[in-house]
Coordinates of C-alpha atoms in Angstrom, one line a residue:
Chain A
M1 CA 22.3 -44.8 20.9
S2 CA 22.5 -48.2 19.0
A3 CA 23.9 -46.2 16.0
F4 CA 27.0 -45.2 17.9
L5 CA 27.4 -49.0 18.6
A6 CA 27.2 -49.7 14.9
I7 CA 29.7 -47.0 14.0
Y8 CA 32.0 -48.4 16.5
L9 CA 31.5 -52.1 15.5
R10 CA 32.1 -51.1 11.7
E11 CA 35.6 -49.7 12.6
M12 CA 36.4 -52.8 14.5
L13 CA 35.3 -55.1 12.2
I14 CA 37.5 -53.3 9.3
L15 CA 40.4 -53.3 12.2
R16 CA 40.0 -57.1 12.8
R17 CA 40.3 -57.9 9.1
R18 CA 43.8 -55.9 9.0
I19 CA 44.9 -56.4 12.3
L20 CA 48.3 -58.6 11.4
R21 CA 49.1 -56.0 8.9
Q22 CA 48.1 -53.1 11.2
A23 CA 49.9 -54.0 14.2
A24 CA 53.3 -54.6 12.1
S25 CA 53.1 -51.3 10.8
W26 CA 52.5 -49.8 14.2
A27 CA 55.3 -51.6 15.6
V28 CA 58.0 -50.1 12.9
S29 CA 58.2 -46.6 14.0
P30 CA 58.5 -47.2 17.9
L31 CA 61.2 -50.0 17.4
L32 CA 63.1 -47.4 15.0
Y33 CA 62.9 -44.8 17.8
V34 CA 63.8 -47.4 20.5
L35 CA 66.9 -48.6 18.6
T36 CA 68.5 -45.5 16.9
F37 CA 67.5 -42.9 19.9
G38 CA 67.0 -45.4 22.9
C39 CA 69.8 -47.9 22.4
A40 CA 72.4 -46.2 20.1
L41 CA 72.4 -42.5 21.1
G42 CA 70.6 -43.0 24.3
A43 CA 73.4 -45.2 25.7
T44 CA 75.9 -42.2 25.9
F45 CA 73.5 -40.2 28.3
Q46 CA 71.0 -40.1 31.2
V47 CA 67.9 -37.9 31.9
G48 CA 67.1 -37.0 35.3
G49 CA 69.0 -40.0 36.7
R50 CA 67.4 -42.6 34.5
S51 CA 68.6 -44.1 31.1
Y52 CA 67.3 -42.3 28.1
L53 CA 65.4 -45.4 26.9
E54 CA 63.4 -45.6 30.0
F55 CA 62.7 -41.9 29.3
L56 CA 61.9 -42.2 26.0
I57 CA 59.1 -45.3 26.3
P58 CA 56.3 -43.1 28.1
G59 CA 56.7 -40.3 25.3
L60 CA 56.5 -43.0 22.8
V61 CA 53.2 -44.1 24.5
A62 CA 51.9 -40.6 24.6
M63 CA 53.2 -40.3 20.7
A64 CA 51.5 -43.6 19.8
S65 CA 48.3 -42.4 21.4
M66 CA 48.2 -39.3 19.6
T67 CA 49.0 -40.4 16.6
Q68 CA 46.7 -43.7 16.3
A69 CA 43.8 -42.0 17.6
F70 CA 44.2 -39.2 15.1
A71 CA 44.9 -41.6 12.3
I72 CA 40.7 -42.2 12.7
A73 CA 40.5 -39.2 10.5
T74 CA 42.3 -41.5 7.8
E75 CA 39.8 -44.1 8.1
I76 CA 36.7 -41.4 7.9
N77 CA 38.1 -39.9 4.9
V78 CA 38.5 -43.2 3.0
A79 CA 34.7 -44.1 3.8
R80 CA 34.0 -40.3 2.8
F81 CA 35.8 -39.8 -0.4
Y82 CA 36.6 -43.2 -1.4
F83 CA 34.1 -45.9 -0.5
H84 CA 31.5 -43.5 -0.1
A85 CA 30.4 -45.2 3.0
F86 CA 30.0 -42.2 4.9
E87 CA 26.7 -41.5 3.1
E88 CA 25.1 -44.6 4.6
F89 CA 25.6 -42.8 8.3
Q90 CA 24.2 -39.7 6.6
A91 CA 21.3 -41.2 5.2
A92 CA 20.5 -43.5 8.5
P93 CA 18.7 -41.9 11.8
V94 CA 22.3 -41.3 13.2
G95 CA 22.4 -38.2 15.3
R96 CA 25.7 -36.0 15.7
L97 CA 26.7 -37.3 19.2
S98 CA 26.1 -41.2 18.4
Y99 CA 28.3 -40.7 15.2
V100 CA 31.2 -38.8 17.1
L101 CA 31.2 -41.1 19.9
G102 CA 31.5 -44.2 17.6
E103 CA 34.4 -42.9 15.7
T104 CA 36.0 -41.6 18.8
L105 CA 35.7 -44.6 20.9
A106 CA 37.4 -46.4 17.5
G107 CA 40.1 -44.2 17.5
I108 CA 40.9 -44.7 21.3
S109 CA 40.8 -48.3 20.7
K110 CA 43.3 -48.2 17.9
A111 CA 45.3 -46.2 20.2
I112 CA 45.4 -48.7 23.1
V113 CA 46.3 -51.6 20.7
A114 CA 49.2 -49.4 19.3
I115 CA 50.2 -48.5 23.1
A116 CA 50.1 -52.1 23.9
I117 CA 52.7 -52.7 21.3
V118 CA 55.1 -49.8 22.5
L119 CA 55.0 -51.2 25.7
A120 CA 55.7 -54.8 24.6
I121 CA 58.5 -53.4 22.4
A122 CA 59.9 -51.7 25.7
W123 CA 59.5 -55.1 27.9
L124 CA 61.5 -56.9 25.1
F125 CA 64.2 -54.4 25.7
G126 CA 64.4 -54.9 29.3
V127 CA 62.3 -51.6 30.2
R128 CA 60.2 -51.9 33.1
L129 CA 57.9 -49.2 34.4
H130 CA 54.9 -48.6 36.5
Y131 CA 51.6 -48.7 34.7
G132 CA 48.9 -47.7 37.3
P133 CA 45.8 -46.1 36.8
F134 CA 47.2 -42.3 36.3
F135 CA 49.3 -43.8 33.4
W136 CA 46.1 -45.3 31.4
L137 CA 44.0 -41.8 32.5
A138 CA 46.2 -39.7 30.8
V139 CA 46.6 -42.2 27.8
L140 CA 42.6 -42.3 27.7
L141 CA 42.3 -38.9 27.8
D142 CA 45.2 -38.2 25.3
S143 CA 44.0 -40.6 22.7
F144 CA 40.2 -39.1 23.2
A145 CA 41.4 -35.5 22.6
F146 CA 43.2 -36.6 19.3
A147 CA 40.5 -38.7 18.3
S148 CA 37.8 -36.1 18.9
L149 CA 40.1 -33.5 16.8
A150 CA 40.5 -36.0 13.8
V151 CA 36.8 -36.4 13.9
A152 CA 36.3 -32.6 13.4
M153 CA 39.3 -32.4 10.9
A154 CA 37.7 -35.1 8.9
M155 CA 34.4 -33.3 8.6
L156 CA 36.2 -30.1 7.7
V157 CA 38.4 -31.1 4.8
R158 CA 37.2 -31.2 1.3
S159 CA 39.7 -33.8 0.2
H160 CA 42.2 -36.7 1.3
A161 CA 45.2 -34.6 0.3
D162 CA 44.1 -31.9 2.9
Q163 CA 44.2 -34.7 5.5
T164 CA 47.6 -35.5 4.7
L165 CA 48.3 -31.8 5.0
L166 CA 46.9 -31.7 8.5
T167 CA 48.9 -34.4 9.7
S168 CA 52.1 -33.1 8.4
F169 CA 51.5 -29.6 9.8
I170 CA 49.9 -30.5 13.1
I171 CA 50.6 -33.9 14.2
T172 CA 54.0 -34.5 13.4
P173 CA 55.6 -31.1 14.7
M174 CA 53.6 -32.3 17.7
G175 CA 54.9 -35.2 18.0
F176 CA 58.6 -34.2 18.2
L177 CA 58.1 -31.0 20.2
G178 CA 55.7 -32.3 22.8
G179 CA 57.9 -33.7 25.7
T180 CA 58.1 -37.1 23.7
F181 CA 61.9 -37.1 23.0
F182 CA 63.4 -34.7 25.1
P183 CA 62.7 -33.0 28.6
L184 CA 61.1 -29.5 28.0
D185 CA 62.8 -28.3 31.3
G186 CA 65.9 -27.6 29.7
L187 CA 64.4 -25.3 27.1
P188 CA 64.4 -21.2 27.4
A189 CA 61.4 -20.1 29.4
W190 CA 59.5 -18.7 26.1
A191 CA 60.2 -22.1 24.2
R192 CA 58.6 -24.0 27.4
G193 CA 55.7 -22.0 27.5
V194 CA 54.7 -22.3 23.7
L195 CA 55.4 -26.3 24.2
N196 CA 53.3 -26.1 27.3
L197 CA 50.4 -25.3 25.4
L198 CA 50.2 -28.5 23.3
P199 CA 48.1 -31.2 24.6
L200 CA 51.1 -33.9 24.2
S201 CA 53.4 -32.0 26.4
H202 CA 50.7 -32.5 29.2
A203 CA 50.2 -36.4 27.8
S204 CA 54.0 -36.9 27.7
A205 CA 54.3 -35.3 31.3
A206 CA 51.4 -37.1 33.0
I207 CA 52.4 -40.4 31.5
R208 CA 56.0 -40.3 32.2
A209 CA 55.2 -39.2 36.0
D210 CA 52.9 -42.2 36.6
A211 CA 55.5 -44.8 34.6
F212 CA 58.5 -43.3 37.0
G213 CA 55.9 -43.9 40.0
E214 CA 55.8 -40.2 40.9
P215 CA 52.6 -38.6 42.0
P216 CA 50.2 -37.1 39.4
R217 CA 49.9 -33.3 38.7
A218 CA 46.3 -32.3 38.6
L219 CA 47.3 -29.4 35.9
H220 CA 48.1 -32.1 33.0
F221 CA 44.8 -33.9 33.6
L222 CA 42.8 -30.7 33.6
V223 CA 44.6 -29.2 30.6
L224 CA 43.7 -32.8 28.8
A225 CA 40.4 -32.8 30.2
G226 CA 40.0 -29.2 28.5
F227 CA 41.3 -30.1 25.2
S228 CA 39.1 -33.5 25.1
A229 CA 35.8 -31.5 25.7
V230 CA 36.9 -28.4 23.4
F231 CA 37.9 -31.0 20.5
F232 CA 34.6 -33.1 20.9
I233 CA 32.3 -30.2 20.9
L234 CA 34.0 -29.1 17.8
A235 CA 33.5 -32.8 16.3
C236 CA 30.1 -32.7 17.1
S237 CA 29.3 -29.3 15.7
T238 CA 31.2 -30.1 12.4
V239 CA 29.4 -33.2 11.6
G240 CA 26.8 -31.3 9.4
K241 CA 29.4 -29.7 7.7
A242 CA 30.4 -32.7 6.0
R243 CA 27.1 -32.0 3.8
D244 CA 27.6 -30.3 0.3
Chain B
M1 CA 4.7 -39.6 0.5
I2 CA 7.0 -36.9 -0.9
R3 CA 6.1 -33.0 -1.0
I4 CA 8.7 -30.6 -1.9
E5 CA 8.2 -27.0 -2.6
K6 CA 10.4 -24.2 -4.3
L7 CA 13.2 -26.0 -3.4
K8 CA 16.5 -24.1 -4.1
K9 CA 20.2 -25.3 -4.5
S10 CA 23.3 -23.6 -5.8
F11 CA 27.1 -24.6 -6.2
G12 CA 29.0 -21.6 -6.3
K13 CA 27.2 -19.6 -9.1
K14 CA 25.7 -22.9 -10.4
L15 CA 22.1 -23.1 -9.7
A16 CA 21.6 -26.8 -9.5
L17 CA 17.8 -26.7 -8.3
D18 CA 15.9 -24.1 -9.1
S19 CA 12.4 -23.5 -7.3
L20 CA 11.6 -27.2 -7.7
S21 CA 8.2 -28.2 -6.4
L22 CA 6.8 -31.9 -6.6
S23 CA 4.7 -34.4 -4.6
V24 CA 4.7 -38.2 -4.8
G25 CA 1.6 -40.2 -3.6
K26 CA 1.9 -43.2 -1.3
G27 CA 2.7 -46.4 -3.4
E28 CA 3.6 -44.5 -6.9
L29 CA 6.5 -45.5 -8.9
F30 CA 8.1 -42.2 -9.6
A31 CA 10.6 -41.7 -12.0
F32 CA 12.9 -38.2 -12.5
L33 CA 14.1 -38.2 -15.9
G34 CA 16.8 -35.8 -17.3
P35 CA 20.2 -35.7 -18.7
N36 CA 23.3 -35.6 -16.6
G37 CA 23.6 -32.5 -14.7
A38 CA 20.1 -31.7 -14.5
G39 CA 19.6 -31.7 -10.7
K40 CA 18.0 -35.4 -10.3
T41 CA 20.8 -36.5 -7.9
T42 CA 20.9 -33.1 -6.2
A43 CA 17.2 -33.2 -5.5
I44 CA 17.6 -36.9 -4.3
R45 CA 20.6 -35.9 -1.5
I46 CA 18.6 -33.3 -0.2
M47 CA 15.6 -35.4 0.4
T48 CA 17.4 -38.0 1.8
G49 CA 19.8 -35.5 4.1
L50 CA 22.9 -35.8 2.3
S51 CA 23.2 -32.5 0.9
R52 CA 21.5 -29.3 2.4
K53 CA 19.3 -27.0 0.5
D54 CA 19.7 -23.1 0.1
S55 CA 15.9 -22.7 0.6
G56 CA 12.3 -24.2 0.2
T57 CA 10.6 -27.2 2.1
C58 CA 10.6 -30.7 2.3
E59 CA 8.4 -33.2 3.7
I60 CA 8.8 -37.0 3.9
A61 CA 5.7 -39.1 5.0
G62 CA 4.4 -36.1 6.9
A63 CA 7.8 -35.4 8.5
D64 CA 9.4 -32.0 7.9
L65 CA 13.3 -32.9 6.8
D66 CA 14.3 -29.6 8.9
R67 CA 12.4 -30.1 12.3
E68 CA 12.5 -34.2 12.3
P69 CA 15.3 -35.2 10.0
L70 CA 15.8 -38.4 11.9
K71 CA 12.2 -39.3 11.6
A72 CA 12.2 -38.7 7.9
K73 CA 15.2 -40.7 7.6
R74 CA 13.8 -43.5 9.6
L75 CA 11.1 -43.8 6.7
C76 CA 13.5 -43.8 3.8
G77 CA 15.8 -46.4 2.2
L78 CA 18.4 -45.1 -0.1
V79 CA 20.4 -46.5 -3.0
T80 CA 23.0 -44.1 -4.2
Q81 CA 24.4 -43.9 -7.7
N82 CA 28.0 -44.7 -6.0
V83 CA 28.6 -47.9 -4.7
N84 CA 29.0 -47.0 -1.1
L85 CA 28.9 -50.6 0.4
D86 CA 32.0 -51.4 3.0
G87 CA 34.2 -53.3 0.8
E88 CA 36.2 -54.6 3.4
L89 CA 33.2 -56.1 5.2
S90 CA 31.1 -59.3 4.1
V91 CA 27.8 -59.0 2.9
A92 CA 26.1 -60.2 6.2
E93 CA 28.3 -57.4 7.9
N94 CA 27.0 -54.7 5.7
L95 CA 23.6 -55.6 6.3
D96 CA 24.1 -55.8 10.2
I97 CA 25.8 -52.5 10.3
H98 CA 22.8 -51.0 8.5
G99 CA 20.1 -52.7 10.6
R100 CA 21.9 -51.5 13.9
L101 CA 22.1 -47.9 12.5
F102 CA 18.3 -48.3 12.1
A103 CA 18.2 -49.6 15.8
M104 CA 16.9 -53.0 14.5
P105 CA 16.8 -55.6 17.1
G106 CA 19.4 -58.6 16.7
K107 CA 16.9 -61.4 15.7
L108 CA 14.8 -59.0 13.4
R109 CA 18.3 -58.0 11.8
R110 CA 19.3 -61.7 11.1
Q111 CA 15.7 -62.6 10.2
R112 CA 15.4 -59.6 7.6
A113 CA 18.9 -59.8 6.4
S114 CA 18.5 -63.4 5.2
E115 CA 15.1 -62.8 3.9
Y116 CA 16.0 -60.0 1.7
L117 CA 19.3 -61.6 0.7
G118 CA 16.9 -64.4 -1.0
Y119 CA 14.7 -61.5 -2.3
V120 CA 17.8 -60.2 -4.3
G121 CA 19.0 -63.8 -5.2
M122 CA 21.9 -63.4 -3.0
E123 CA 21.4 -66.1 -0.3
D124 CA 24.4 -68.1 -0.8
R125 CA 26.8 -64.7 -0.8
A126 CA 26.2 -63.8 2.7
K127 CA 29.7 -64.6 3.9
D128 CA 31.7 -63.3 0.8
L129 CA 33.7 -60.0 0.9
V130 CA 31.7 -57.2 -0.6
K131 CA 34.9 -56.4 -2.5
T132 CA 34.7 -59.6 -4.3
L133 CA 31.3 -59.1 -5.8
S134 CA 30.5 -58.2 -9.5
G135 CA 28.9 -54.7 -10.0
G136 CA 25.2 -56.1 -10.5
L137 CA 25.6 -58.1 -7.4
K138 CA 26.7 -54.8 -5.2
R139 CA 23.8 -53.1 -6.7
R140 CA 21.5 -55.9 -5.6
L141 CA 23.2 -55.9 -2.4
M142 CA 22.4 -52.2 -2.2
I143 CA 18.7 -52.7 -2.6
A144 CA 18.4 -55.3 0.0
R145 CA 20.4 -52.8 2.4
A146 CA 18.0 -50.4 1.8
L147 CA 15.2 -52.2 2.4
L148 CA 16.3 -54.1 5.4
H149 CA 14.7 -51.5 8.0
G150 CA 11.2 -52.0 6.3
P151 CA 11.1 -48.5 4.5
G152 CA 7.7 -47.2 3.1
L153 CA 9.9 -45.3 0.6
L154 CA 12.8 -46.2 -1.6
F155 CA 15.2 -43.8 -3.2
L156 CA 17.0 -45.3 -6.2
D157 CA 19.3 -42.9 -7.9
E158 CA 20.3 -44.1 -11.2
P159 CA 20.1 -48.0 -9.8
T160 CA 21.2 -49.4 -13.4
V161 CA 23.9 -47.1 -14.3
G162 CA 27.0 -49.1 -15.4
L163 CA 25.4 -52.4 -15.6
D164 CA 25.3 -54.6 -18.6
P165 CA 21.7 -54.7 -20.5
G166 CA 20.9 -58.2 -19.0
I167 CA 21.5 -57.5 -15.3
R168 CA 19.6 -54.2 -16.1
R169 CA 16.8 -56.1 -16.9
K170 CA 16.9 -58.0 -13.6
V171 CA 17.3 -55.0 -11.7
W172 CA 14.3 -53.5 -13.5
S173 CA 12.0 -56.7 -12.3
L174 CA 13.3 -56.4 -8.8
I175 CA 12.2 -52.7 -8.9
K176 CA 8.9 -53.7 -10.2
R177 CA 8.4 -56.4 -7.3
I178 CA 9.2 -54.0 -4.7
N179 CA 6.8 -51.4 -5.7
Q180 CA 4.3 -54.1 -6.0
D181 CA 4.9 -55.0 -2.6
G182 CA 3.8 -51.7 -1.5
V183 CA 6.9 -49.4 -1.2
T184 CA 6.8 -46.0 -2.8
I185 CA 9.5 -45.8 -5.2
F186 CA 11.4 -42.4 -6.2
L187 CA 13.8 -43.1 -9.2
T188 CA 16.2 -40.9 -10.9
T189 CA 17.3 -42.1 -14.4
H190 CA 18.8 -40.8 -17.7
Y191 CA 17.8 -44.1 -19.4
I192 CA 14.6 -43.5 -21.6
E193 CA 13.3 -47.0 -21.6
E194 CA 13.8 -47.6 -17.5
A195 CA 11.7 -44.7 -17.2
E196 CA 9.1 -46.1 -19.7
F197 CA 9.3 -49.4 -18.2
L198 CA 9.0 -49.0 -14.5
A199 CA 7.5 -45.7 -13.8
G200 CA 3.6 -44.8 -13.3
R201 CA 4.4 -41.3 -13.2
V202 CA 7.5 -39.4 -14.7
A203 CA 8.8 -35.9 -14.2
F204 CA 11.5 -34.2 -16.7
I205 CA 13.8 -32.2 -15.1
H206 CA 16.2 -29.7 -17.0
E207 CA 18.7 -27.3 -15.6
G208 CA 17.2 -27.6 -12.1
R209 CA 13.9 -26.8 -13.2
L210 CA 10.7 -29.2 -13.6
I211 CA 9.4 -28.9 -16.9
Q212 CA 6.7 -31.5 -17.1
E213 CA 5.0 -34.3 -15.4
G214 CA 2.5 -37.0 -16.2
T215 CA 2.3 -40.7 -17.3
P216 CA 4.9 -41.9 -19.7
A217 CA 1.9 -42.6 -22.1
G218 CA 0.2 -39.2 -21.6
M219 CA 3.6 -37.3 -21.8
I220 CA 4.2 -39.2 -25.5
A221 CA 0.7 -38.5 -26.4
K222 CA 1.0 -34.8 -26.2
V223 CA 3.9 -35.1 -28.9
G224 CA 2.2 -37.9 -31.0
E225 CA 2.4 -41.7 -30.4
W226 CA 4.0 -41.9 -34.1
A227 CA 7.5 -40.7 -35.4
V228 CA 9.0 -40.6 -38.7
D229 CA 12.7 -40.2 -38.8
T230 CA 14.5 -38.3 -41.9
F231 CA 17.8 -37.4 -42.8
E232 CA 18.1 -34.3 -44.4
G233 CA 20.9 -31.8 -45.0
G234 CA 23.5 -33.9 -42.6
A235 CA 20.7 -34.0 -39.7
M236 CA 18.3 -36.0 -38.4
R237 CA 14.6 -34.8 -38.3
S238 CA 11.5 -36.4 -36.4
D239 CA 8.1 -35.6 -37.3
F240 CA 5.2 -36.7 -35.1
F241 CA 1.7 -38.0 -35.8
A242 CA -1.2 -39.4 -33.8
S243 CA -1.7 -42.5 -35.8
R244 CA 0.5 -45.0 -37.7
E245 CA -1.6 -44.5 -40.6
E246 CA -1.0 -40.6 -40.4
A247 CA 2.8 -41.4 -40.4
G248 CA 2.8 -43.8 -43.1
S249 CA 1.0 -41.4 -45.3
F250 CA 3.7 -38.7 -44.5
L251 CA 6.6 -41.1 -45.0
A252 CA 4.8 -42.0 -48.4
G253 CA 5.2 -38.4 -49.6
L254 CA 8.8 -38.1 -48.7
P255 CA 11.1 -38.7 -51.9
A256 CA 14.4 -39.4 -49.5
G257 CA 12.4 -42.1 -47.7
G258 CA 12.7 -42.5 -43.7
A259 CA 11.4 -44.8 -40.9
V260 CA 8.4 -45.2 -39.1
R261 CA 8.5 -46.0 -35.3
R262 CA 6.7 -45.5 -32.0
A263 CA 7.5 -42.0 -30.1
N264 CA 9.0 -42.3 -26.6
L265 CA 10.0 -40.2 -23.8
E266 CA 13.1 -39.0 -25.4
D267 CA 10.7 -37.3 -28.4
A268 CA 8.8 -35.8 -25.5
F269 CA 12.0 -34.6 -23.9
L270 CA 13.3 -33.2 -27.0
D271 CA 10.0 -31.5 -28.1
L272 CA 10.1 -29.5 -24.8
T273 CA 13.9 -28.6 -24.6
G274 CA 15.4 -28.7 -27.8
K275 CA 18.1 -31.3 -26.1
R276 CA 18.1 -35.0 -26.1
V277 CA 18.1 -36.7 -22.6
L278 CA 21.5 -38.8 -23.3

């Protein structure tokens, strides 16, 4: 199992070299959302008796968790198609499980750093929420699911351009529709039904519930755990497909 | 050390390897010589687990690549044609990650990293970022990395491609030394002089098929050890002879003149395929 640590350590060493640039880039989107949607637009209305800014922050946490965990796919593709460093793993005695575990854990770690930045921005804007164990459990399941999906997709794509398409067609729409910016309750039943199929909808709901000090709903955690398991198994089964 | 039988691989309709069979013994320095696109890299990628084969068998030091892929990989080192180092990591970090991938204990990793950096003449570059190294240093680092876990078999895929002649000679000396230290080497190249200088045994590969194998001297002797090059009707022609005297007599009878030289593996390849290696 030391191979899984090697994969993880490599990603963390690269992150350490880039951390200042990376942290600055991770702060840009949440800061813009907080300023435009949270402060400017959100000042005119409330959601469920809370300010829109308070409603928005858990959604941004869920979105940051998803996008930064999924971004591990880009790192893998750079290693595969640009630096060819992926060949080093293919030629080494590294099992599929070790590889997927190492990359998934790296995706989760990056997501946690990105979430810390979102929470720091929230604190700077005066938002004080509850960050209990269920908040972090939901964050972990959300990032685990999307990091696993990222590994699977990174193994299946044939070029870096394909990866960009996946982000445009899957991650960006989910980021906007998965209960991050607006409550799903106000939607027609059919739309709510469709959006409830998205893992991010359940992550947003679970994170928001704990942030607001509400009791957790098992359904959200079960759905996230289910997606995590399916995506992780998918990732393990696709590692061999990256060979030509 | 290596035994492959009836190896086949296609990319779409293009047949890259056509029932390739060969074996390499322990301690050999074996060169796979052929033009670009002949199937050399495909063969090496299959033997090291980077590519899948369509059919055939492949055994590395007694371990079947299908049944025991991790065991086979543990016994091999690989230097790929592309530089596949992590440019954003330092020299020492690249070696450390490699050692961890092969489950080497920390003390042994550090000891071997220091030893092999010295071996390739890079002991003072451990802290440098790889992206700041020259092409020749990157190639030497790749060799040090491939040796770090102590493999008995080293695959070198075009190890000197893109290097200037001076650096190429240094890499050749290094490869010779590694082989003399007991490591079996499987080398692919399209440089004639590289195969002649380094290899104890050479195999020609052409359009995915192994067309001849033997010692460089033996393969050249089959064609004739001496060549006379003449230029007739806008094309160059080479005639081969067993001795320099025979070549000289032939040249003396040519009204347009020509040049006598020693035959090489390129001539042997040309004789078999009608095509040049380069």
